[in-house]
mmCIF file of C-alpha atoms in Angstrom:
data_model
loop_
_atom_site.group_PDB
_atom_site.id
_atom_site.type_symbol
_atom_site.label_atom_id
_atom_site.label_comp_id
_atom_site.label_asym_id
_atom_site.label_seq_id
_atom_site.Cartn_x
_atom_site.Cartn_y
_atom_site.Cartn_z
ATOM 1 C CA GLY A 1 -5.798 9.813 -4.008
ATOM 2 C CA ALA A 2 -5.595 12.109 -1.216
ATOM 3 C CA ALA A 3 -9.067 12.936 -0.859
ATOM 4 C CA GLY A 4 -9.287 9.251 0.322
ATOM 5 C CA CYS A 5 -6.569 9.733 2.962
ATOM 6 C CA MET A 6 -8.131 12.999 4.217
ATOM 7 C CA PRO A 7 -10.252 10.963 6.922
ATOM 8 C CA VAL A 8 -7.115 10.016 9.013
ATOM 9 C CA LEU A 9 -5.968 13.445 9.424
ATOM 10 C CA ILE A 10 -9.315 14.944 10.097
ATOM 11 C CA GLY A 11 -10.156 12.069 12.443
ATOM 12 C CA TRP A 12 -6.982 12.466 14.145
ATOM 13 C CA ALA A 13 -6.807 16.146 14.456
ATOM 14 C CA ALA A 14 -10.982 15.459 15.660
ATOM 15 C CA VAL A 15 -9.975 13.224 18.319
ATOM 16 C CA THR A 16 -6.445 14.115 19.672
ATOM 17 C CA ASN A 17 -7.036 18.278 18.775
ATOM 18 C CA SER A 18 -3.477 18.167 17.218
ATOM 19 C CA LEU A 19 -1.486 16.688 14.198
ATOM 20 C CA THR A 20 1.807 14.773 15.092
ATOM 21 C CA LEU A 21 4.111 12.702 12.684
ATOM 22 C CA VAL A 22 2.038 9.680 13.107
ATOM 23 C CA PRO A 23 -1.261 10.269 11.235
ATOM 24 C CA VAL A 24 0.691 12.261 8.490
ATOM 25 C CA ALA A 25 2.933 9.235 7.681
ATOM 26 C CA PHE A 26 -0.601 7.115 7.987
ATOM 27 C CA PHE A 27 -1.855 9.450 5.440
ATOM 28 C CA LEU A 28 1.196 9.018 3.546
ATOM 29 C CA VAL A 29 1.086 5.090 4.063
ATOM 30 C CA ILE A 30 -2.405 4.987 2.226
ATOM 31 C CA PHE A 31 -1.428 7.534 -0.474
ATOM 32 C CA PHE A 32 1.614 5.475 -1.642
ATOM 33 C CA TRP A 33 -0.586 2.285 -1.234
ATOM 34 C CA THR A 34 -3.334 3.246 -3.361
ATOM 35 C CA PRO A 35 -1.726 3.304 -6.741
ATOM 36 C CA PRO A 36 -0.571 -0.322 -6.748
ATOM 37 C CA HIS A 37 -3.625 -1.490 -5.266
ATOM 38 C CA PHE A 38 -5.534 -0.069 -8.154
ATOM 39 C CA TRP A 39 -3.344 -0.223 -10.926
ATOM 40 C CA ALA A 40 -3.116 -4.320 -9.914
ATOM 41 C CA LEU A 41 -6.452 -4.375 -10.786
ATOM 42 C CA ALA A 42 -6.066 -2.525 -13.872
ATOM 43 C CA ILE A 43 -3.794 -4.782 -15.117
ATOM 44 C CA LYS A 44 -6.114 -7.819 -14.417
ATOM 45 C CA TYR A 45 -8.752 -5.929 -16.314
ATOM 46 C CA LYS A 46 -6.115 -4.025 -18.837
ATOM 47 C CA ASP A 47 -8.289 -5.326 -21.702
ATOM 48 C CA ASP A 48 -11.544 -4.107 -20.922
ATOM 49 C CA TYR A 49 -10.266 -0.634 -19.788
ATOM 50 C CA SER A 50 -8.698 -0.315 -23.354
ATOM 51 C CA ALA A 51 -11.765 -1.709 -24.998
ATOM 52 C CA ALA A 52 -13.872 0.789 -23.269
ATOM 53 C CA GLY A 53 -11.395 3.751 -23.764
ATOM 54 C CA ILE A 54 -10.770 4.402 -20.288
ATOM 55 C CA PRO A 55 -7.083 5.524 -19.874
ATOM 56 C CA MET A 56 -5.467 3.460 -17.019
ATOM 57 C CA LEU A 57 -2.175 3.046 -16.591
ATOM 58 C CA PRO A 58 -1.660 -0.196 -17.486
ATOM 59 C CA SER A 59 -3.598 0.619 -20.629
ATOM 60 C CA VAL A 60 -1.757 3.513 -22.088
ATOM 61 C CA ALA A 61 1.821 3.023 -20.639
ATOM 62 C CA THR A 62 4.570 0.359 -21.082
ATOM 63 C CA ARG A 63 4.616 -2.733 -18.791
ATOM 64 C CA ALA A 64 8.187 -1.265 -17.497
ATOM 65 C CA ASN A 65 6.583 2.049 -16.697
ATOM 66 C CA VAL A 66 3.572 0.512 -14.862
ATOM 67 C CA ILE A 67 6.179 -1.382 -12.811
ATOM 68 C CA GLY A 68 8.297 1.158 -12.263
ATOM 69 C CA GLN A 69 5.556 3.214 -10.985
ATOM 70 C CA MET A 70 4.353 0.537 -8.573
ATOM 71 C CA TRP A 71 7.695 -0.087 -6.929
ATOM 72 C CA PHE A 72 7.881 3.829 -6.759
ATOM 73 C CA HIS A 73 5.016 3.932 -4.654
ATOM 74 C CA THR A 74 5.612 0.437 -3.070
ATOM 75 C CA ILE A 75 8.954 1.754 -1.388
ATOM 76 C CA GLY A 76 7.387 4.880 -0.371
ATOM 77 C CA MET A 77 4.409 2.553 1.170
ATOM 78 C CA VAL A 78 6.851 0.814 3.245
ATOM 79 C CA ILE A 79 9.175 3.838 4.241
ATOM 80 C CA THR A 80 5.797 5.432 5.466
ATOM 81 C CA SER A 81 4.911 2.103 7.089
ATOM 82 C CA LEU A 82 7.515 1.849 9.214
ATOM 83 C CA ALA A 83 7.805 5.901 9.931
ATOM 84 C CA VAL A 84 4.444 5.403 11.555
ATOM 85 C CA VAL A 85 5.917 2.425 13.909
ATOM 86 C CA TRP A 86 8.783 4.734 14.625
ATOM 87 C CA SER A 87 6.855 7.789 15.280
ATOM 88 C CA ALA A 88 4.220 5.893 17.421
ATOM 89 C CA HIS A 89 7.132 4.097 19.479
ATOM 90 C CA PHE A 90 6.116 0.732 19.013
ATOM 91 C CA SER A 91 7.640 -2.429 20.290
ATOM 92 C CA LEU A 92 9.794 -4.556 18.158
ATOM 93 C CA TRP A 93 7.173 -7.450 17.486
ATOM 94 C CA ILE A 94 5.138 -4.663 15.358
ATOM 95 C CA TRP A 95 8.564 -3.608 13.529
ATOM 96 C CA ILE A 96 8.948 -7.520 12.326
ATOM 97 C CA VAL A 97 5.319 -8.087 11.629
ATOM 98 C CA THR A 98 5.563 -4.624 9.275
ATOM 99 C CA ILE A 99 8.657 -5.701 7.778
ATOM 100 C CA LEU A 100 6.818 -9.016 6.857
ATOM 101 C CA LEU A 101 3.959 -7.616 5.287
ATOM 102 C CA ALA A 102 6.390 -5.316 3.352
ATOM 103 C CA LEU A 103 8.144 -8.655 2.077
ATOM 104 C CA GLY A 104 4.948 -10.389 1.587
ATOM 105 C CA PHE A 105 3.682 -7.424 -0.936
ATOM 106 C CA SER A 106 6.983 -6.711 -2.665
ATOM 107 C CA GLN A 107 7.118 -10.806 -3.296
ATOM 108 C CA GLN A 108 4.039 -9.983 -4.852
ATOM 109 C CA LEU A 109 5.106 -7.437 -6.939
ATOM 110 C CA ILE A 110 8.358 -9.251 -8.488
ATOM 111 C CA LYS A 111 5.855 -12.315 -9.082
ATOM 112 C CA LEU A 112 3.919 -9.659 -11.471
ATOM 113 C CA ASN A 113 7.106 -8.130 -12.632
ATOM 114 C CA THR A 114 8.750 -11.633 -13.969
ATOM 115 C CA HIS A 115 5.089 -12.898 -15.375
ATOM 116 C CA GLU A 116 2.604 -10.446 -15.924
ATOM 117 C CA SER A 117 -0.873 -12.207 -15.617
ATOM 118 C CA GLU A 118 -4.023 -11.943 -14.585
ATOM 119 C CA LYS A 119 -3.492 -14.523 -12.268
ATOM 120 C CA SER A 120 -0.198 -12.257 -10.814
ATOM 121 C CA ALA A 121 -2.216 -9.178 -11.096
ATOM 122 C CA ALA A 122 -5.363 -10.286 -8.888
ATOM 123 C CA LYS A 123 -2.875 -11.893 -6.500
ATOM 124 C CA LEU A 124 -1.058 -8.354 -5.644
ATOM 125 C CA PHE A 125 -4.238 -6.742 -5.622
ATOM 126 C CA GLN A 126 -5.655 -9.393 -2.937
ATOM 127 C CA TRP A 127 -2.493 -8.954 -0.795
ATOM 128 C CA SER A 128 -2.576 -5.226 -1.524
ATOM 129 C CA ILE A 129 -5.933 -5.514 0.712
ATOM 130 C CA THR A 130 -4.340 -8.233 3.517
ATOM 131 C CA TYR A 131 -1.292 -5.201 3.656
ATOM 132 C CA LEU A 132 -3.308 -2.808 4.749
ATOM 133 C CA SER A 133 -5.961 -4.573 6.610
ATOM 134 C CA VAL A 134 -3.398 -6.265 8.897
ATOM 135 C CA TYR A 135 -1.406 -3.289 9.142
ATOM 136 C CA SER A 136 -4.500 -1.144 10.489
ATOM 137 C CA LEU A 137 -4.846 -3.978 13.117
ATOM 138 C CA LEU A 138 -1.655 -3.746 14.168
ATOM 139 C CA LEU A 139 -1.502 -0.486 14.578
ATOM 140 C CA VAL A 140 -4.705 -0.652 16.850
ATOM 141 C CA ALA A 141 -2.979 -3.595 18.627
ATOM 142 C CA GLY A 142 0.052 -1.345 19.336
ATOM 143 C CA VAL A 143 -1.596 1.240 21.101
ATOM 144 C CA PHE A 144 -3.295 -1.591 23.210
ATOM 145 C CA LEU A 145 -0.225 -4.290 23.856
#
């Protein structure tokens, strides 16, 4: 949630003594990334959450609702990812890689939507980790290249 994103803003402010659109947009990337990341895992372990009485969204809502929420957050993640690249004035190659990452993430969500399975959910979960890791490295590379 938002508490997990706060170090982005705190770190930026501590280093630069200011806040700009870049850290706010990156905060929002992590904010929007978090639900699809955790819901993918919750879909994989839906039966376990239900058996334990833990009300994770996939165990208490319809599949259509969960997928709709995941798309909403994924679209927000993509828009804010591009907002970081735009506001940091990064070069074209970073735009291209960011778009390719977004397409890869979206493709995994489409696969989950078309045939919900533990395997599809696990792949989306893995892609979410890949997305944020590669995207973060991309931002660091953008500063130095």
